[in-house]
Short mmCIF file of C-alpha atoms in Angstrom, two decimals:
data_model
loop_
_atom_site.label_atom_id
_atom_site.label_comp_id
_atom_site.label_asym_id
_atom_site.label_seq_id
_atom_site.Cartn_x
_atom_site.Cartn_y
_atom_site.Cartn_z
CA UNK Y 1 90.03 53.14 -1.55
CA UNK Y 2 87.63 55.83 -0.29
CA UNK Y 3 88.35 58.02 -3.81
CA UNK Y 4 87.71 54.88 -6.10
CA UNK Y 5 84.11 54.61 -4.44
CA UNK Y 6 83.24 58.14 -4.84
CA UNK Y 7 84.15 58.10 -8.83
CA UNK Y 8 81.81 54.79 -9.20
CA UNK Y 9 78.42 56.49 -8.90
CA UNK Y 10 79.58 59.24 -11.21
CA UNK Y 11 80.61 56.74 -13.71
CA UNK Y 12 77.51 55.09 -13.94
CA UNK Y 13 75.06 58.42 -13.90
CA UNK Y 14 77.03 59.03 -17.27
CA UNK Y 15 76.12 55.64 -18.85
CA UNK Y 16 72.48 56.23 -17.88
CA UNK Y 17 72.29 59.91 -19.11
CA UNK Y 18 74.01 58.41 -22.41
CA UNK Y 19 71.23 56.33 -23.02
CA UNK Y 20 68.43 58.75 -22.37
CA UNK Y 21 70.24 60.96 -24.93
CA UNK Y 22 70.79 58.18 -27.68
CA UNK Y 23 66.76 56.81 -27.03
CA UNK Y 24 65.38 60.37 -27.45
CA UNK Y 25 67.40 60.52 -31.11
CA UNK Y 26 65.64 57.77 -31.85
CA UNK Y 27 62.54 59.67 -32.24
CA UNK Y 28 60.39 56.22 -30.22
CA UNK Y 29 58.56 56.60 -26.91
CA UNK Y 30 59.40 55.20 -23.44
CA UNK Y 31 55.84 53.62 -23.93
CA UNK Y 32 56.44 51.68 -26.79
CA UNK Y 33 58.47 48.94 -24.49
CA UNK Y 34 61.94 48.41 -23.81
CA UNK Y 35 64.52 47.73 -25.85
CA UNK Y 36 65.75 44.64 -27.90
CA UNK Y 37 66.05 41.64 -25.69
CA UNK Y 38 64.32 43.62 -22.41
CA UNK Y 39 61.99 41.27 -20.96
CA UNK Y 40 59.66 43.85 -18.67
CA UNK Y 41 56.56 44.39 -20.87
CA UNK Y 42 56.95 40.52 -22.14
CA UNK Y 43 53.01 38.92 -22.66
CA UNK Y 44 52.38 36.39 -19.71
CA UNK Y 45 50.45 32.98 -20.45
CA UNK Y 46 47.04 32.22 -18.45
CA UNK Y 47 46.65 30.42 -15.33
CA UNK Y 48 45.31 26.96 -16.38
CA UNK Y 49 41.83 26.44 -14.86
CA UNK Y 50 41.46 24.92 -11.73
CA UNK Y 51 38.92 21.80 -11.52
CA UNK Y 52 37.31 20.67 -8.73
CA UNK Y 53 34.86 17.55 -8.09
CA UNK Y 54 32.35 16.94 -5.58
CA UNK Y 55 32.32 14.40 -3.93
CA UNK Y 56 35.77 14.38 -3.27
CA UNK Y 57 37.92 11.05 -3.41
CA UNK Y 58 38.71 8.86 -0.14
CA UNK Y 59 35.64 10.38 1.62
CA UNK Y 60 33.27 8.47 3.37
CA UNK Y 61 30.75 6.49 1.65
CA UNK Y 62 28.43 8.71 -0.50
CA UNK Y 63 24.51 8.98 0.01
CA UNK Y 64 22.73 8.00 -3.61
CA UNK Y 65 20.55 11.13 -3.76
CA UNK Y 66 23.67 13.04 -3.69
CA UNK Y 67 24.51 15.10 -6.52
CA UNK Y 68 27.88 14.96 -9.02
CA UNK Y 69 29.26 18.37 -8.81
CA UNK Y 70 32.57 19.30 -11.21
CA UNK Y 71 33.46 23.21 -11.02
CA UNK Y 72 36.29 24.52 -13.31
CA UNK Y 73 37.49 28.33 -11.94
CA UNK Y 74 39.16 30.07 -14.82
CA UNK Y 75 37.56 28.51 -17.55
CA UNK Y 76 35.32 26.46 -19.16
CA UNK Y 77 34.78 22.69 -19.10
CA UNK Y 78 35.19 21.06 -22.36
CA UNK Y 79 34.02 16.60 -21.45
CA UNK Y 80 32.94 15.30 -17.86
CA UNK Y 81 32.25 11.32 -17.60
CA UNK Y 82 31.23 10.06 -14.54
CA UNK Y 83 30.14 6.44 -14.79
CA UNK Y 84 30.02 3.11 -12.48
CA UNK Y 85 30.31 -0.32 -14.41
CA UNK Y 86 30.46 1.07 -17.62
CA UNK Y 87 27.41 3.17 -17.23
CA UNK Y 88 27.61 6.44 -17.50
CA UNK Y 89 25.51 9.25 -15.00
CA UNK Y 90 24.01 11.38 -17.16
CA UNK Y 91 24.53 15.33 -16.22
CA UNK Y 92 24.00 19.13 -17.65
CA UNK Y 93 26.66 22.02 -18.17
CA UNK Y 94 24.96 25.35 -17.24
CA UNK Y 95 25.50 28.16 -19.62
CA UNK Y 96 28.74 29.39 -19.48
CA UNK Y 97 30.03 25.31 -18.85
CA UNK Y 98 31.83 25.95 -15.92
CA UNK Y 99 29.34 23.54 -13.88
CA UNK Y 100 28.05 20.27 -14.52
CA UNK Y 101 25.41 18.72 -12.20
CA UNK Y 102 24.34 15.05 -12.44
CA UNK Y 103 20.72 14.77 -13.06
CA UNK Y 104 19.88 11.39 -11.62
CA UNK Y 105 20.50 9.16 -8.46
CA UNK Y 106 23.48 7.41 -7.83
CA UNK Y 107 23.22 3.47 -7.58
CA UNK Y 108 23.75 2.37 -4.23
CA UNK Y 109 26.80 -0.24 -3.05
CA UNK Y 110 28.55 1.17 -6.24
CA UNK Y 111 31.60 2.59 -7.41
CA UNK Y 112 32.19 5.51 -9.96
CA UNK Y 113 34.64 7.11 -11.25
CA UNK Y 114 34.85 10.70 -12.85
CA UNK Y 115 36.98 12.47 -15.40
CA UNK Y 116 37.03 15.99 -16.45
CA UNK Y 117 39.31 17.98 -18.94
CA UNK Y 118 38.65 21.97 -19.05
CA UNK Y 119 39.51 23.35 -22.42
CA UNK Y 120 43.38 24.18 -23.14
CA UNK Y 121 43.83 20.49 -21.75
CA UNK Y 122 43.59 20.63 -18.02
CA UNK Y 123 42.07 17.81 -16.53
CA UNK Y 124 41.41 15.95 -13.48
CA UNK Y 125 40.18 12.80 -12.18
CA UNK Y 126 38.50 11.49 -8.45
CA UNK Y 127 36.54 8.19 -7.59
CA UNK Y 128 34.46 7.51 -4.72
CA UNK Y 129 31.73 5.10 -3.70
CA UNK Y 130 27.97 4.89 -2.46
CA UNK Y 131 26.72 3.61 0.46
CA UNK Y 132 24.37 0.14 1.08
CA UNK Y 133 20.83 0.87 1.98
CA UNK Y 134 20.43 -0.28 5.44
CA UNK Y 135 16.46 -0.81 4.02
CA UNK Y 136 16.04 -1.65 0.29
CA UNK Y 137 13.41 -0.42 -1.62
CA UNK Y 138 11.72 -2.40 -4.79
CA UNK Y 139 8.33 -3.21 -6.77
CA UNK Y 140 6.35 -5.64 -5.23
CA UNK Y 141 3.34 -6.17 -7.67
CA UNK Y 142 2.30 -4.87 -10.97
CA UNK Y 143 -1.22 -5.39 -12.48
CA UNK Y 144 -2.95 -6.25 -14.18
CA UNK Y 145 0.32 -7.40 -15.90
CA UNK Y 146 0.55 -11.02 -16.07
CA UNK Y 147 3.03 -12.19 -18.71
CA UNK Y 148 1.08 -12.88 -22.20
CA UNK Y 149 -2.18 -11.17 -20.63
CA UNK Y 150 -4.18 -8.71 -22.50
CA UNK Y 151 -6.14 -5.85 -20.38
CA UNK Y 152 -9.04 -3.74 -21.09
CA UNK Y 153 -8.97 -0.18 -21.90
CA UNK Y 154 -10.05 0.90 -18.58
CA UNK Y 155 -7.27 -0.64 -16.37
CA UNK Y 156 -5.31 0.94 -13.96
CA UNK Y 157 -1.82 0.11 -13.38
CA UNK Y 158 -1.64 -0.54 -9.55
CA UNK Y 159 1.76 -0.66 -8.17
CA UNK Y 160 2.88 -2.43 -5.08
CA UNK Y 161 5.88 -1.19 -3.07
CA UNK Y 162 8.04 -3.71 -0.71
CA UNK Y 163 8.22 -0.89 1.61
CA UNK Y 164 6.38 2.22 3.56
CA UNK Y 165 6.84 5.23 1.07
CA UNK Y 166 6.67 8.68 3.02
CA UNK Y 167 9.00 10.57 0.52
CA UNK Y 168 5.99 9.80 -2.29
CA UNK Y 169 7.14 12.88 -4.08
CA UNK Y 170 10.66 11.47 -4.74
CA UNK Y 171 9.40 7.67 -5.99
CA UNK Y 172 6.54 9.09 -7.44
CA UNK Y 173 9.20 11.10 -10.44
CA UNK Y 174 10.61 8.35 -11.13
CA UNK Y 175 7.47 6.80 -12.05
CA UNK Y 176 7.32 6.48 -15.98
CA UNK Y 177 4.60 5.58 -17.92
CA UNK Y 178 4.75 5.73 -22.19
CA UNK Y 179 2.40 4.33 -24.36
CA UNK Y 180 2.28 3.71 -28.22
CA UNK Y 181 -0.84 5.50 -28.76
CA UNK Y 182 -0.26 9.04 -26.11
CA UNK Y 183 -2.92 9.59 -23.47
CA UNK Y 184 -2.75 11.88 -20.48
CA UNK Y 185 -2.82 10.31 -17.07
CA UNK Y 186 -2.06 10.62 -13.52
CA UNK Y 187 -0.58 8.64 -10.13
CA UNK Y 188 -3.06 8.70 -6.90
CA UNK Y 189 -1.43 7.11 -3.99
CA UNK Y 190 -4.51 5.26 -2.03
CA UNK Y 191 -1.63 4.35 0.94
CA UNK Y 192 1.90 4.22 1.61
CA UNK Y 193 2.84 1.26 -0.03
CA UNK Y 194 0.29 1.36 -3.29
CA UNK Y 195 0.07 3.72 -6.41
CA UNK Y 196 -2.48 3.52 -8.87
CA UNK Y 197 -1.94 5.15 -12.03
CA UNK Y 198 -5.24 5.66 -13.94
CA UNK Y 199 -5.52 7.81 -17.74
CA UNK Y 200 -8.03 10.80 -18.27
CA UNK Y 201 -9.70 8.54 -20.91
CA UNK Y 202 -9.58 5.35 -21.46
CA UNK Y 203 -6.84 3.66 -22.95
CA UNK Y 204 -6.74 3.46 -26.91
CA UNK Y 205 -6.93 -0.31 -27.81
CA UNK Y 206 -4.52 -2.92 -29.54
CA UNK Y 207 -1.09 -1.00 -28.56
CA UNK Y 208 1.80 -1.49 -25.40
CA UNK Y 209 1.91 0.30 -22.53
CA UNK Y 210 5.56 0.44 -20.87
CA UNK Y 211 5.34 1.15 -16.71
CA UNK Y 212 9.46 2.01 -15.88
CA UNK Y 213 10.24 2.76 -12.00
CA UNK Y 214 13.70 4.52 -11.99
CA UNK Y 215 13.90 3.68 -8.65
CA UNK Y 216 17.98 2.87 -8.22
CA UNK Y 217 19.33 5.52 -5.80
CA UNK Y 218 15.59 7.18 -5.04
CA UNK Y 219 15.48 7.85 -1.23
CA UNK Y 220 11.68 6.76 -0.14
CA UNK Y 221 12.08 6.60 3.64
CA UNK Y 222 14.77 7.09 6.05
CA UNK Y 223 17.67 4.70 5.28
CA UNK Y 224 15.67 3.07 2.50
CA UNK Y 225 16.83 3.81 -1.25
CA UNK Y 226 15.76 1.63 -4.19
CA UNK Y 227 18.28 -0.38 -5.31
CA UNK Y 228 17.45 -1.43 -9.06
CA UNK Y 229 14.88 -0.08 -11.94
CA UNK Y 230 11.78 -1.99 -12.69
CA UNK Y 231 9.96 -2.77 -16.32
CA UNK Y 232 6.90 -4.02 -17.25
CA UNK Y 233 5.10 -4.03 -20.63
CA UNK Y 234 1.25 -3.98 -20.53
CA UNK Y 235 -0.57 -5.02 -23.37
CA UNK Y 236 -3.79 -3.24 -24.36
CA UNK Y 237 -6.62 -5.21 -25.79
CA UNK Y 238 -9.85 -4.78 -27.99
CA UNK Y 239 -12.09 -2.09 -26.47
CA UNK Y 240 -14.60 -4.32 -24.94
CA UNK Y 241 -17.38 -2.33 -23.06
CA UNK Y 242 -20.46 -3.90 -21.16
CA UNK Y 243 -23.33 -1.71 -20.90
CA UNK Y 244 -26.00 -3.30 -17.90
CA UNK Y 245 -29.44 -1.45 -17.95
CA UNK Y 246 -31.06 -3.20 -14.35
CA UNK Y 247 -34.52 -1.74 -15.44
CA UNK Y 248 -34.48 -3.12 -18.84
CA UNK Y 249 -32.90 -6.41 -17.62
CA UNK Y 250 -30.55 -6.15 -20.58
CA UNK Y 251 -26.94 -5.99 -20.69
CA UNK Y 252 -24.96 -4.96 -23.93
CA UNK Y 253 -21.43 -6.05 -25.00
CA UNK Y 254 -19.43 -3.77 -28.02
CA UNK Y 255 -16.47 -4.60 -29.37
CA UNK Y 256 -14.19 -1.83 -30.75
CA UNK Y 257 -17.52 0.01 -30.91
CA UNK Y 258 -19.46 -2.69 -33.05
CA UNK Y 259 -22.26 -4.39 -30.64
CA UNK Y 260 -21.18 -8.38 -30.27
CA UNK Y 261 -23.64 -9.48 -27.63
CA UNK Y 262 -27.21 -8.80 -26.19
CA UNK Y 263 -27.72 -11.09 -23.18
CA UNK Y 264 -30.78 -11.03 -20.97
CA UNK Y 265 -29.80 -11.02 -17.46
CA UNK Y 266 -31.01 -10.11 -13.51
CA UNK Y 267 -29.91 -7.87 -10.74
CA UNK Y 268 -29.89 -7.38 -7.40
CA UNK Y 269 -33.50 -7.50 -5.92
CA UNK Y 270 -32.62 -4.51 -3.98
CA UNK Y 271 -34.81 -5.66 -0.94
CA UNK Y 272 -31.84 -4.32 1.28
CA UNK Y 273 -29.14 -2.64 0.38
CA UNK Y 274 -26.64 -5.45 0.29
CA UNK Y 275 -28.88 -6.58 -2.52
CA UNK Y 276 -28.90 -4.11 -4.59
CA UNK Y 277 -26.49 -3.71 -7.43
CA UNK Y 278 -24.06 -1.00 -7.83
CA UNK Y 279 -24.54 1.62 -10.29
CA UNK Y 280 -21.49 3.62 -11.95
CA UNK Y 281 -18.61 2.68 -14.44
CA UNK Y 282 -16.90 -0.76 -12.88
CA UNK Y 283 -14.37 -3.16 -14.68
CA UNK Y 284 -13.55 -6.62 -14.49
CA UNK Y 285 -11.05 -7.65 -12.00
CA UNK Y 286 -11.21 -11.09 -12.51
CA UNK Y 287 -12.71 -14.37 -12.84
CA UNK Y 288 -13.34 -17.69 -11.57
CA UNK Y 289 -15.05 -21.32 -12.60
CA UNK Y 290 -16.19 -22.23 -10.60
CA UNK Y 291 -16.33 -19.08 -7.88
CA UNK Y 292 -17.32 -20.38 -4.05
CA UNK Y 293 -19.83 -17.28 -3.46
CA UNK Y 294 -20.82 -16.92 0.77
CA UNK Y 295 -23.36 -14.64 1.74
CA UNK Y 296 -21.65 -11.86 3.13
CA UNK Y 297 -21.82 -11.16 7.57
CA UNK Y 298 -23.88 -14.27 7.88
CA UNK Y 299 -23.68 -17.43 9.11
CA UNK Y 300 -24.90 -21.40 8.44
CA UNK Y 301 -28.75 -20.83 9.47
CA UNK Y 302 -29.52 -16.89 9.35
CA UNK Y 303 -31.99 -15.91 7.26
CA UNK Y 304 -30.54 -15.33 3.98
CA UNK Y 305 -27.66 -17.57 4.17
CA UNK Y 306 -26.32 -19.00 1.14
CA UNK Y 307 -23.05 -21.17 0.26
CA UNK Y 308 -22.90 -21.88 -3.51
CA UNK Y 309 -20.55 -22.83 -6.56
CA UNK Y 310 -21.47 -20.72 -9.29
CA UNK Y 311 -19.81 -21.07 -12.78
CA UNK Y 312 -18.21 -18.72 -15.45
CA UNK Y 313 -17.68 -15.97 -12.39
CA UNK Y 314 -16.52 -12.53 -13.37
CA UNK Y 315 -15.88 -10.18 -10.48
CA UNK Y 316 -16.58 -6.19 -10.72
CA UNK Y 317 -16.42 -5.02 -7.18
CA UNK Y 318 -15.17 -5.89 -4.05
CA UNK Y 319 -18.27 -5.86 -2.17
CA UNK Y 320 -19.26 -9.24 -3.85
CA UNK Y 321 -20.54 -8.60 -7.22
CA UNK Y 322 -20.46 -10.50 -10.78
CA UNK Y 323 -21.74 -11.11 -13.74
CA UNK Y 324 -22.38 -14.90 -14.02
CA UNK Y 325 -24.19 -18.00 -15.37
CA UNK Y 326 -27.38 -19.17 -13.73
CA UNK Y 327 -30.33 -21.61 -14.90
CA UNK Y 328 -32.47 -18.39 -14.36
CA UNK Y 329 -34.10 -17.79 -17.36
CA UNK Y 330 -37.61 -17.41 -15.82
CA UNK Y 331 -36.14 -13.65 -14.19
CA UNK Y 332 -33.47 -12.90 -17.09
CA UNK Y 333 -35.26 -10.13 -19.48
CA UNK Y 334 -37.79 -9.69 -16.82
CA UNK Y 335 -36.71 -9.09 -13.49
CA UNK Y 336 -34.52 -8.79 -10.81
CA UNK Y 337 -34.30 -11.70 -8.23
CA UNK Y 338 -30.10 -11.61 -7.18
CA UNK Y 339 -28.63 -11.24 -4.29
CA UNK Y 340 -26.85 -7.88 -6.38
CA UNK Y 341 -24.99 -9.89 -9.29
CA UNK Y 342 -25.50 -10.00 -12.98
CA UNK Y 343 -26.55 -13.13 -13.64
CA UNK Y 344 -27.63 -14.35 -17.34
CA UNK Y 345 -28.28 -17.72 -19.06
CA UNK Y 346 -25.39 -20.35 -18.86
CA UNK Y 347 -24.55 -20.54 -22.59
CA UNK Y 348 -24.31 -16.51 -22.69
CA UNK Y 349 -22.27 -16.18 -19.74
CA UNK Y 350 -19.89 -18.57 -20.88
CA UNK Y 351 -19.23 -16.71 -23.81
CA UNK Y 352 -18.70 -13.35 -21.54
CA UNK Y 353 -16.21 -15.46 -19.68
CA UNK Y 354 -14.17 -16.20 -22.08
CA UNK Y 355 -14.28 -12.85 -23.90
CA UNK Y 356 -13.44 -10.70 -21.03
CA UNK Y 357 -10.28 -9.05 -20.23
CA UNK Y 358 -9.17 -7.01 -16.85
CA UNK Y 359 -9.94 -3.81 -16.97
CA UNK Y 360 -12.79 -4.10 -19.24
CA UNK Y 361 -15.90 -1.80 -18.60
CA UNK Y 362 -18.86 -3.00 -17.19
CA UNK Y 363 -21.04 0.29 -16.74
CA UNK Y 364 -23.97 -0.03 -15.13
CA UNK Y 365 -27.26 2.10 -14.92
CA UNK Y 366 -30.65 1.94 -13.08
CA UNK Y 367 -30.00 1.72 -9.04
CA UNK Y 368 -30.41 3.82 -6.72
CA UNK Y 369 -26.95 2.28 -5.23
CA UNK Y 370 -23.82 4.24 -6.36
CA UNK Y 371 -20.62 2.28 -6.82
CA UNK Y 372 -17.88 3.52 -4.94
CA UNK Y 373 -14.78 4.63 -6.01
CA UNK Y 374 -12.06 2.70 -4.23
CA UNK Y 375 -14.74 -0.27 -3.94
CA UNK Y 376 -12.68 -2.84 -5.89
CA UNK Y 377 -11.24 -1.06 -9.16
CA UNK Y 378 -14.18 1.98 -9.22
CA UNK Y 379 -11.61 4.37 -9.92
CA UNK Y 380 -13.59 5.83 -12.84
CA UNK Y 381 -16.73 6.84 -10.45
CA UNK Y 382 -13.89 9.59 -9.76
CA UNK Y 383 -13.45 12.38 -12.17
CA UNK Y 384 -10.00 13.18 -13.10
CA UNK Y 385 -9.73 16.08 -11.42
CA UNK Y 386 -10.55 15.07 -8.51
CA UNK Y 387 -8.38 12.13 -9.25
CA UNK Y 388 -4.78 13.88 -9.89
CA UNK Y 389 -4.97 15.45 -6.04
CA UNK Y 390 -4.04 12.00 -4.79
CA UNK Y 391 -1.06 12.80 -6.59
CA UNK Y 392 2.33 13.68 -4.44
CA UNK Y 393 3.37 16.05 -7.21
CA UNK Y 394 0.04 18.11 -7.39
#
């Protein structure tokens, strides 16, 4: 037993040294590979990529400001679909498409559901959901807006917020405005429940204005999201501009630029201040017939005390101005007796009354009384320079 296992090795060093000779005779090269049906230098096949999305399924509930992350290591991604409902979250691939990155909020109390496939075929597939506000945020209160109303080319779209906004930077982008006609404009927030969007210029007439707040998902406040996305379509009207000169007791209505009214009126008697009418660009905020008009700080027998109806009311200020009919015509054209309205003969300030649009105009010249800007809708008395740093994202 001992001689048969010293003549094994021997055997098999003569087998090897046989094949060294027989592959050098061959004339190839011990680089070339080995021989027919070796399997050492055999090509291997890639590692399939290796996807992976954030957030991850069976986690806890997700926040809706949270971003859709899906990674592939190893390759490239070739589809991702994330959607909830049948809608789909829309997303971008970076350069090399090995990220994707959602680009909006998530909708709150909501499911989704997300798919990805790498190319060569790998895919992989998660679901998770969002989490309910504990504090809902929505749109209060658009105007001028009402349904079928047209506005003049001066208004401001004022929005009104259910809730406190202190992340104004965050509800403020998804603030859209897009008009038919472009113009440049700008939001101011005057406090933390109102925005006021106002153009450079004015508005260009006869076209829609669509106000969209993509506000589902949009963090505002702490524990407050918004929870849907608003619409409303504003119709612009004719460009009706009032032009009031108090010294020459004349005030001039144009139409789309043609002139469609001269009407003799009065101002404010400027005896006080309170009496004296505002000068500066204003615009109609509303109207009323009849309007109940108190004098303002004063009671039933002060001096100066007045209670009236007065007819064919419309309002350009907050601090208690109009233009409006009154059997004046004695002081109309010749001087000015008011207590700081526009008043003009009945007949002509009927027909004002029922021309006039919110947000029309009414620009004023000859006081030494200057209208201020956040007194009723005197958001033109600000340039728009000066306007735009009310904006969060300035």
């Amino acid at each position: 037993m001992k001689r048969q296992g010293k003549r094994t090795p021997l055997a098999g060093l003569a087998v090897a040294a046989a094949a060294i000779l027989a592959t050098s005779c061959s004339g190839g090269s011990a680089a070339t590979g080995p021989a027919q049906g070796g399997s050492a230098g055999a090509p291997t096949t890639p590692a399939a990529p290796v996807i992976k999305i954030s957030p991850t399924e069976g986690g806890a509930p997700v926040r809706p400001n949270k971003k859709v992350v899906v990674t592939a290591a190893g390759g490239a991604l070739e589809q991702v679909t994330v959607e909830s409902g049948g809608k789909p979250l829309t997303g971008t691939f970076d350069t090399k498409r090995t990220k994707w990155v959602s680009k909006t909020p998530l909708k709150p109390s909501s499911e989704y559901t997300v798919s990805a496939r790498a190319v060569g075929g790998t895919t992989a597939s998660s679901s998770f959901t969002t989490l309910k506000p504990e504090i809902e945020l929505e749109v209060a209160d658009v105007t001028p807006a009402l349904k079928g109303e047209k506005v003049g080319v001066g208004a401001p779209i004022i929005v009104t917020f259910n809730q406190p906004v202190t992340q104004k930077a965050a509800v403020e982008q998804a603030l859209e405005v897009t008009s038919e006609k472009p113009s440049e404009g700008a939001w101011r927030w005057i406090n933390d429940t109102t925005a006021i969007y106002r153009t450079a210029k004015y508005w260009q007439p006869h076209q829609k204005v669509t106000f969209t707040a993509h506000l589902s998902g949009v963090q505002s406040a702490k524990d407050t999201y918004g929870v849907k996305d608003f619409t409303k379509r504003i119709q612009i009207g004719a460009a009706q501009i009032a032009t009031v000169d108090t010294r020459k007791h004349k005030m001039i209505v144009k139409r789309d630029g043609k002139t469609v009214k001269t009407m003799l009126i009065s101002a404010g008697n400027a005896s006080t201040r309170e009496y004296t009418t505002t000068s500066g660009v204003h615009l109609a905020m509303g109207k009323a017939n009849p309007e109940r008009m108190i004098s303002p700080g004063r009671k039933k027998g002060d001096p100066g005390y007045y209670d009236l109806m007065i007819n064919h009311a419309v309002r350009f200020s907050n601090s208690g101005e109009y233009v409006h009919a009154l059997n004046n015509v004695w002081a109309q054209g010749r001087q000015n007796v008011s207590h700081g309205c526009i008043n003009s003969r009945p007949d002509q300030a009927k027909w004002f009354y029922d021309q006039v649009q919110r947000g029309d105009v009414i620009t004023i010249t000859g006081t030494n009384r200057e209208m201020e800007w956040n007194n009723g809708w005197g958001f033109w008395q600000m340039s728009f320079k000066q306007w735009k740093k009310g904006s969060a994202l300035a």
